[in-house]
Amino acid sequence: MTPNIRPMAPRDTAAVLDMITALAAFHDDIAEIDEATLTMMAFGPVPCLKVLVAEGGAGLVGYAALMPTARLHFGKIGLEMHHLFVKPRVRGSGVGRALIAACRAEGLRRGCHYISVGTASDNLAAGAFYERRGFERRMMTAPRFRISLDQPLT
């Protein structure tokens, strides 16, 4: 299958939301995002992500969500491929490869130096897929921290 990869349009929000929900379920999670939030994140006054969609045959068959990132001390900007999802019925047909190629093109267009992606440590198939595409495995051992912005600083 040769999918058509393009930026998500507002009319795609419901279909992308369905795929986000499917990805969350795959990870035994529950998607809490709704259409209004996805629309704001992708098309609001200060979009925080760019979503690329894959069209094939009967509608959308996959998506990738990109977020800007940087390694400031190295002076390098990049993109975090926060999500990559392909519907099960078309996996193995080239949709994931096409989405990654489109993400790479977007990164080059923006002057980025790298694309990073994370997977669950037990998702061996995803890790192998990324390595076959040329991604280098990087084991992160340092802790990361976060604070909810609805909590006061102490």
mmCIF file of N, CA and C in Angstrom, residues 53-145:
data_model
loop_
_atom_site.group_PDB
_atom_site.id
_atom_site.type_symbol
_atom_site.label_atom_id
_atom_site.label_comp_id
_atom_site.label_asym_id
_atom_site.label_seq_id
_atom_site.Cartn_x
_atom_site.Cartn_y
_atom_site.Cartn_z
ATOM 1 N N VAL A 53 -1.194 12.462 8.923
ATOM 2 C CA VAL A 53 -2.103 11.324 8.788
ATOM 3 C C VAL A 53 -1.793 10.561 7.509
ATOM 4 N N ALA A 54 -2.112 9.285 7.547
ATOM 5 C CA ALA A 54 -1.947 8.403 6.387
ATOM 6 C C ALA A 54 -3.333 8.023 5.888
ATOM 7 N N GLU A 55 -3.603 8.361 4.639
ATOM 8 C CA GLU A 55 -4.864 7.985 4.003
ATOM 9 C C GLU A 55 -4.621 6.764 3.131
ATOM 10 N N GLY A 56 -5.550 5.838 3.189
ATOM 11 C CA GLY A 56 -5.434 4.675 2.329
ATOM 12 C C GLY A 56 -6.785 4.032 2.142
ATOM 13 N N GLY A 57 -7.152 3.807 0.922
ATOM 14 C CA GLY A 57 -8.387 3.096 0.611
ATOM 15 C C GLY A 57 -9.625 3.676 1.268
ATOM 16 N N ALA A 58 -9.939 3.188 2.456
ATOM 17 C CA ALA A 58 -11.180 3.555 3.136
ATOM 18 C C ALA A 58 -10.943 4.527 4.283
ATOM 19 N N GLY A 59 -10.258 5.613 4.037
ATOM 20 C CA GLY A 59 -10.071 6.626 5.067
ATOM 21 C C GLY A 59 -8.687 6.612 5.683
ATOM 22 N N LEU A 60 -8.605 7.145 6.894
ATOM 23 C CA LEU A 60 -7.318 7.249 7.574
ATOM 24 C C LEU A 60 -6.922 5.890 8.145
ATOM 25 N N VAL A 61 -5.644 5.545 7.942
ATOM 26 C CA VAL A 61 -5.145 4.248 8.411
ATOM 27 C C VAL A 61 -3.987 4.387 9.399
ATOM 28 N N GLY A 62 -3.569 5.615 9.687
ATOM 29 C CA GLY A 62 -2.497 5.817 10.644
ATOM 30 C C GLY A 62 -2.212 7.289 10.860
ATOM 31 N N TYR A 63 -1.383 7.550 11.865
ATOM 32 C CA TYR A 63 -0.985 8.931 12.138
ATOM 33 C C TYR A 63 0.335 8.947 12.893
ATOM 34 N N ALA A 64 0.993 10.069 12.832
ATOM 35 C CA ALA A 64 2.178 10.347 13.646
ATOM 36 C C ALA A 64 1.991 11.735 14.243
ATOM 37 N N ALA A 65 2.316 11.874 15.521
ATOM 38 C CA ALA A 65 2.224 13.167 16.204
ATOM 39 C C ALA A 65 3.632 13.621 16.567
ATOM 40 N N LEU A 66 3.987 14.793 16.123
ATOM 41 C CA LEU A 66 5.323 15.349 16.323
ATOM 42 C C LEU A 66 5.267 16.546 17.264
ATOM 43 N N MET A 67 6.263 16.624 18.140
ATOM 44 C CA MET A 67 6.382 17.754 19.058
ATOM 45 C C MET A 67 7.806 18.282 19.003
ATOM 46 N N PRO A 68 7.990 19.593 18.973
ATOM 47 C CA PRO A 68 9.347 20.145 18.962
ATOM 48 C C PRO A 68 10.081 19.813 20.261
ATOM 49 N N THR A 69 11.369 19.620 20.139
ATOM 50 C CA THR A 69 12.224 19.388 21.297
ATOM 51 C C THR A 69 13.601 19.965 20.977
ATOM 52 N N ALA A 70 14.470 19.969 21.940
ATOM 53 C CA ALA A 70 15.824 20.498 21.712
ATOM 54 C C ALA A 70 16.781 19.899 22.718
ATOM 55 N N ARG A 71 18.032 19.899 22.343
ATOM 56 C CA ARG A 71 19.140 19.590 23.259
ATOM 57 C C ARG A 71 19.948 20.872 23.323
ATOM 58 N N LEU A 72 19.504 21.765 24.170
ATOM 59 C CA LEU A 72 19.987 23.132 24.216
ATOM 60 C C LEU A 72 21.501 23.215 24.387
ATOM 61 N N HIS A 73 22.057 22.408 25.253
ATOM 62 C CA HIS A 73 23.503 22.493 25.508
ATOM 63 C C HIS A 73 24.329 22.059 24.296
ATOM 64 N N PHE A 74 23.713 21.353 23.349
ATOM 65 C CA PHE A 74 24.404 20.987 22.106
ATOM 66 C C PHE A 74 24.002 21.896 20.944
ATOM 67 N N GLY A 75 23.016 22.768 21.177
ATOM 68 C CA GLY A 75 22.543 23.638 20.104
ATOM 69 C C GLY A 75 21.820 22.878 19.012
ATOM 70 N N LYS A 76 21.119 21.815 19.369
ATOM 71 C CA LYS A 76 20.444 20.962 18.390
ATOM 72 C C LYS A 76 18.936 20.968 18.630
ATOM 73 N N ILE A 77 18.182 21.198 17.561
ATOM 74 C CA ILE A 77 16.726 21.097 17.663
ATOM 75 C C ILE A 77 16.280 19.785 17.028
ATOM 76 N N GLY A 78 15.159 19.298 17.491
ATOM 77 C CA GLY A 78 14.669 18.032 16.982
ATOM 78 C C GLY A 78 13.161 17.944 17.083
ATOM 79 N N LEU A 79 12.667 16.777 16.737
ATOM 80 C CA LEU A 79 11.251 16.473 16.864
ATOM 81 C C LEU A 79 11.107 15.194 17.671
ATOM 82 N N GLU A 80 10.180 15.189 18.585
ATOM 83 C CA GLU A 80 9.806 13.990 19.306
ATOM 84 C C GLU A 80 8.600 13.401 18.577
ATOM 85 N N MET A 81 8.746 12.177 18.083
ATOM 86 C CA MET A 81 7.608 11.490 17.479
ATOM 87 C C MET A 81 6.842 10.884 18.652
ATOM 88 N N HIS A 82 5.922 11.675 19.182
ATOM 89 C CA HIS A 82 5.223 11.310 20.406
ATOM 90 C C HIS A 82 4.332 10.095 20.190
ATOM 91 N N HIS A 83 3.701 10.009 19.049
ATOM 92 C CA HIS A 83 2.875 8.851 18.687
ATOM 93 C C HIS A 83 3.181 8.434 17.262
ATOM 94 N N LEU A 84 3.166 7.139 17.026
ATOM 95 C CA LEU A 84 3.113 6.567 15.686
ATOM 96 C C LEU A 84 2.133 5.417 15.782
ATOM 97 N N PHE A 85 1.076 5.479 15.003
ATOM 98 C CA PHE A 85 0.037 4.442 15.062
ATOM 99 C C PHE A 85 -0.391 4.080 13.657
ATOM 100 N N VAL A 86 -0.486 2.779 13.420
ATOM 101 C CA VAL A 86 -1.000 2.245 12.166
ATOM 102 C C VAL A 86 -2.081 1.236 12.525
ATOM 103 N N LYS A 87 -3.219 1.328 11.856
ATOM 104 C CA LYS A 87 -4.309 0.393 12.137
ATOM 105 C C LYS A 87 -3.844 -1.038 11.879
ATOM 106 N N PRO A 88 -4.249 -1.956 12.750
ATOM 107 C CA PRO A 88 -3.782 -3.340 12.632
ATOM 108 C C PRO A 88 -3.994 -3.964 11.252
ATOM 109 N N ARG A 89 -5.084 -3.643 10.586
ATOM 110 C CA ARG A 89 -5.385 -4.294 9.306
ATOM 111 C C ARG A 89 -4.415 -3.923 8.188
ATOM 112 N N VAL A 90 -3.637 -2.838 8.372
ATOM 113 C CA VAL A 90 -2.677 -2.436 7.333
ATOM 114 C C VAL A 90 -1.230 -2.469 7.814
ATOM 115 N N ARG A 91 -1.001 -2.978 9.012
ATOM 116 C CA ARG A 91 0.378 -3.078 9.499
ATOM 117 C C ARG A 91 1.169 -4.008 8.590
ATOM 118 N N GLY A 92 2.417 -3.654 8.360
ATOM 119 C CA GLY A 92 3.272 -4.447 7.490
ATOM 120 C C GLY A 92 3.149 -4.101 6.020
ATOM 121 N N SER A 93 2.320 -3.092 5.707
ATOM 122 C CA SER A 93 2.097 -2.730 4.299
ATOM 123 C C SER A 93 2.846 -1.472 3.875
ATOM 124 N N GLY A 94 3.667 -0.902 4.766
ATOM 125 C CA GLY A 94 4.443 0.281 4.419
ATOM 126 C C GLY A 94 3.915 1.589 4.970
ATOM 127 N N VAL A 95 2.792 1.557 5.667
ATOM 128 C CA VAL A 95 2.210 2.795 6.202
ATOM 129 C C VAL A 95 3.127 3.403 7.254
ATOM 130 N N GLY A 96 3.639 2.601 8.182
ATOM 131 C CA GLY A 96 4.549 3.119 9.209
ATOM 132 C C GLY A 96 5.813 3.700 8.606
ATOM 133 N N ARG A 97 6.376 3.000 7.621
ATOM 134 C CA ARG A 97 7.576 3.515 6.943
ATOM 135 C C ARG A 97 7.276 4.852 6.274
ATOM 136 N N ALA A 98 6.111 4.950 5.630
ATOM 137 C CA ALA A 98 5.747 6.196 4.947
ATOM 138 C C ALA A 98 5.557 7.336 5.949
ATOM 139 N N LEU A 99 4.952 7.045 7.090
ATOM 140 C CA LEU A 99 4.787 8.086 8.117
ATOM 141 C C LEU A 99 6.138 8.539 8.653
ATOM 142 N N ILE A 100 7.051 7.604 8.900
ATOM 143 C CA ILE A 100 8.381 7.992 9.387
ATOM 144 C C ILE A 100 9.111 8.819 8.338
ATOM 145 N N ALA A 101 9.001 8.446 7.067
ATOM 146 C CA ALA A 101 9.643 9.234 6.003
ATOM 147 C C ALA A 101 9.075 10.649 5.972
ATOM 148 N N ALA A 102 7.762 10.783 6.162
ATOM 149 C CA ALA A 102 7.143 12.112 6.177
ATOM 150 C C ALA A 102 7.582 12.900 7.409
ATOM 151 N N CYS A 103 7.740 12.227 8.549
ATOM 152 C CA CYS A 103 8.241 12.895 9.758
ATOM 153 C C CYS A 103 9.663 13.392 9.530
ATOM 154 N N ARG A 104 10.474 12.563 8.895
ATOM 155 C CA ARG A 104 11.851 12.959 8.585
ATOM 156 C C ARG A 104 11.855 14.187 7.677
ATOM 157 N N ALA A 105 11.006 14.180 6.647
ATOM 158 C CA ALA A 105 10.927 15.328 5.738
ATOM 159 C C ALA A 105 10.498 16.584 6.494
ATOM 160 N N GLU A 106 9.560 16.448 7.424
ATOM 161 C CA GLU A 106 9.119 17.591 8.229
ATOM 162 C C GLU A 106 10.268 18.105 9.090
ATOM 163 N N GLY A 107 11.025 17.185 9.685
ATOM 164 C CA GLY A 107 12.177 17.589 10.490
ATOM 165 C C GLY A 107 13.212 18.337 9.665
ATOM 166 N N LEU A 108 13.516 17.823 8.483
ATOM 167 C CA LEU A 108 14.480 18.499 7.610
ATOM 168 C C LEU A 108 13.957 19.875 7.203
ATOM 169 N N ARG A 109 12.663 19.967 6.907
ATOM 170 C CA ARG A 109 12.060 21.254 6.530
ATOM 171 C C ARG A 109 12.209 22.277 7.646
ATOM 172 N N ARG A 110 12.131 21.812 8.889
ATOM 173 C CA ARG A 110 12.245 22.703 10.049
ATOM 174 C C ARG A 110 13.695 22.956 10.471
ATOM 175 N N GLY A 111 14.648 22.321 9.834
ATOM 176 C CA GLY A 111 16.045 22.490 10.217
ATOM 177 C C GLY A 111 16.444 21.666 11.424
ATOM 178 N N CYS A 112 15.715 20.600 11.693
ATOM 179 C CA CYS A 112 16.009 19.757 12.854
ATOM 180 C C CYS A 112 17.235 18.882 12.604
ATOM 181 N N HIS A 113 17.822 18.440 13.699
ATOM 182 C CA HIS A 113 18.987 17.565 13.650
ATOM 183 C C HIS A 113 18.647 16.113 13.943
ATOM 184 N N TYR A 114 17.496 15.854 14.548
ATOM 185 C CA TYR A 114 17.159 14.482 14.925
ATOM 186 C C TYR A 114 15.659 14.337 15.153
ATOM 187 N N ILE A 115 15.227 13.085 15.143
ATOM 188 C CA ILE A 115 13.882 12.696 15.582
ATOM 189 C C ILE A 115 14.090 11.644 16.661
ATOM 190 N N SER A 116 13.376 11.778 17.749
ATOM 191 C CA SER A 116 13.442 10.773 18.808
ATOM 192 C C SER A 116 12.059 10.163 19.007
ATOM 193 N N VAL A 117 12.053 8.954 19.520
ATOM 194 C CA VAL A 117 10.794 8.254 19.788
ATOM 195 C C VAL A 117 11.036 7.313 20.961
ATOM 196 N N GLY A 118 10.030 7.114 21.756
ATOM 197 C CA GLY A 118 10.131 6.181 22.871
ATOM 198 C C GLY A 118 9.101 5.076 22.722
ATOM 199 N N THR A 119 9.385 3.943 23.335
ATOM 200 C CA THR A 119 8.435 2.833 23.364
ATOM 201 C C THR A 119 8.442 2.235 24.766
ATOM 202 N N ALA A 120 7.420 1.481 25.044
ATOM 203 C CA ALA A 120 7.423 0.716 26.288
ATOM 204 C C ALA A 120 8.530 -0.332 26.188
ATOM 205 N N SER A 121 9.210 -0.588 27.283
ATOM 206 C CA SER A 121 10.349 -1.501 27.243
ATOM 207 C C SER A 121 9.964 -2.906 26.805
ATOM 208 N N ASP A 122 8.714 -3.296 27.008
ATOM 209 C CA ASP A 122 8.286 -4.641 26.608
ATOM 210 C C ASP A 122 7.690 -4.682 25.199
ATOM 211 N N ASN A 123 7.677 -3.550 24.504
ATOM 212 C CA ASN A 123 7.144 -3.522 23.131
ATOM 213 C C ASN A 123 8.303 -3.802 22.167
ATOM 214 N N LEU A 124 8.718 -5.058 22.126
ATOM 215 C CA LEU A 124 9.883 -5.453 21.340
ATOM 216 C C LEU A 124 9.663 -5.261 19.843
ATOM 217 N N ALA A 125 8.436 -5.484 19.376
ATOM 218 C CA ALA A 125 8.158 -5.323 17.940
ATOM 219 C C ALA A 125 8.366 -3.879 17.514
ATOM 220 N N ALA A 126 7.905 -2.930 18.329
ATOM 221 C CA ALA A 126 8.091 -1.517 17.987
ATOM 222 C C ALA A 126 9.572 -1.158 17.988
ATOM 223 N N GLY A 127 10.301 -1.631 18.998
ATOM 224 C CA GLY A 127 11.734 -1.346 19.055
ATOM 225 C C GLY A 127 12.463 -1.884 17.832
ATOM 226 N N ALA A 128 12.139 -3.095 17.440
ATOM 227 C CA ALA A 128 12.780 -3.686 16.254
ATOM 228 C C ALA A 128 12.407 -2.906 14.995
ATOM 229 N N PHE A 129 11.146 -2.480 14.899
ATOM 230 C CA PHE A 129 10.695 -1.685 13.750
ATOM 231 C C PHE A 129 11.523 -0.401 13.642
ATOM 232 N N TYR A 130 11.674 0.318 14.748
ATOM 233 C CA TYR A 130 12.436 1.572 14.719
ATOM 234 C C TYR A 130 13.899 1.324 14.373
ATOM 235 N N GLU A 131 14.478 0.282 14.909
ATOM 236 C CA GLU A 131 15.867 -0.019 14.582
ATOM 237 C C GLU A 131 16.031 -0.355 13.093
ATOM 238 N N ARG A 132 15.070 -1.074 12.503
ATOM 239 C CA ARG A 132 15.141 -1.367 11.061
ATOM 240 C C ARG A 132 15.032 -0.091 10.229
ATOM 241 N N ARG A 133 14.418 0.928 10.768
ATOM 242 C CA ARG A 133 14.288 2.211 10.058
ATOM 243 C C ARG A 133 15.513 3.088 10.271
ATOM 244 N N GLY A 134 16.480 2.653 11.079
ATOM 245 C CA GLY A 134 17.701 3.433 11.283
ATOM 246 C C GLY A 134 17.776 4.161 12.613
ATOM 247 N N PHE A 135 16.757 4.043 13.463
ATOM 248 C CA PHE A 135 16.813 4.669 14.778
ATOM 249 C C PHE A 135 17.822 3.910 15.645
ATOM 250 N N GLU A 136 18.558 4.649 16.445
ATOM 251 C CA GLU A 136 19.537 4.082 17.358
ATOM 252 C C GLU A 136 18.914 3.948 18.737
ATOM 253 N N ARG A 137 19.008 2.756 19.306
ATOM 254 C CA ARG A 137 18.462 2.523 20.653
ATOM 255 C C ARG A 137 19.310 3.289 21.674
ATOM 256 N N ARG A 138 18.631 4.029 22.527
ATOM 257 C CA ARG A 138 19.312 4.779 23.592
ATOM 258 C C ARG A 138 18.609 4.446 24.900
ATOM 259 N N MET A 139 19.296 3.806 25.766
ATOM 260 C CA MET A 139 18.713 3.443 27.056
ATOM 261 C C MET A 139 18.833 4.643 27.991
ATOM 262 N N MET A 140 17.720 5.087 28.496
ATOM 263 C CA MET A 140 17.693 6.232 29.391
ATOM 264 C C MET A 140 17.567 5.711 30.821
ATOM 265 N N THR A 141 18.541 6.028 31.651
ATOM 266 C CA THR A 141 18.517 5.543 33.029
ATOM 267 C C THR A 141 18.297 6.670 34.029
ATOM 268 N N ALA A 142 18.456 7.890 33.601
ATOM 269 C CA ALA A 142 18.283 9.015 34.527
ATOM 270 C C ALA A 142 16.788 9.233 34.784
ATOM 271 N N PRO A 143 16.439 9.534 36.020
ATOM 272 C CA PRO A 143 15.020 9.783 36.313
ATOM 273 C C PRO A 143 14.541 11.090 35.688
ATOM 274 N N ARG A 144 13.267 11.153 35.433
ATOM 275 C CA ARG A 144 12.621 12.381 34.971
ATOM 276 C C ARG A 144 11.578 12.743 36.012
ATOM 277 N N PHE A 145 11.272 14.012 36.137
ATOM 278 C CA PHE A 145 10.335 14.486 37.150
ATOM 279 C C PHE A 145 9.283 15.364 36.482
#
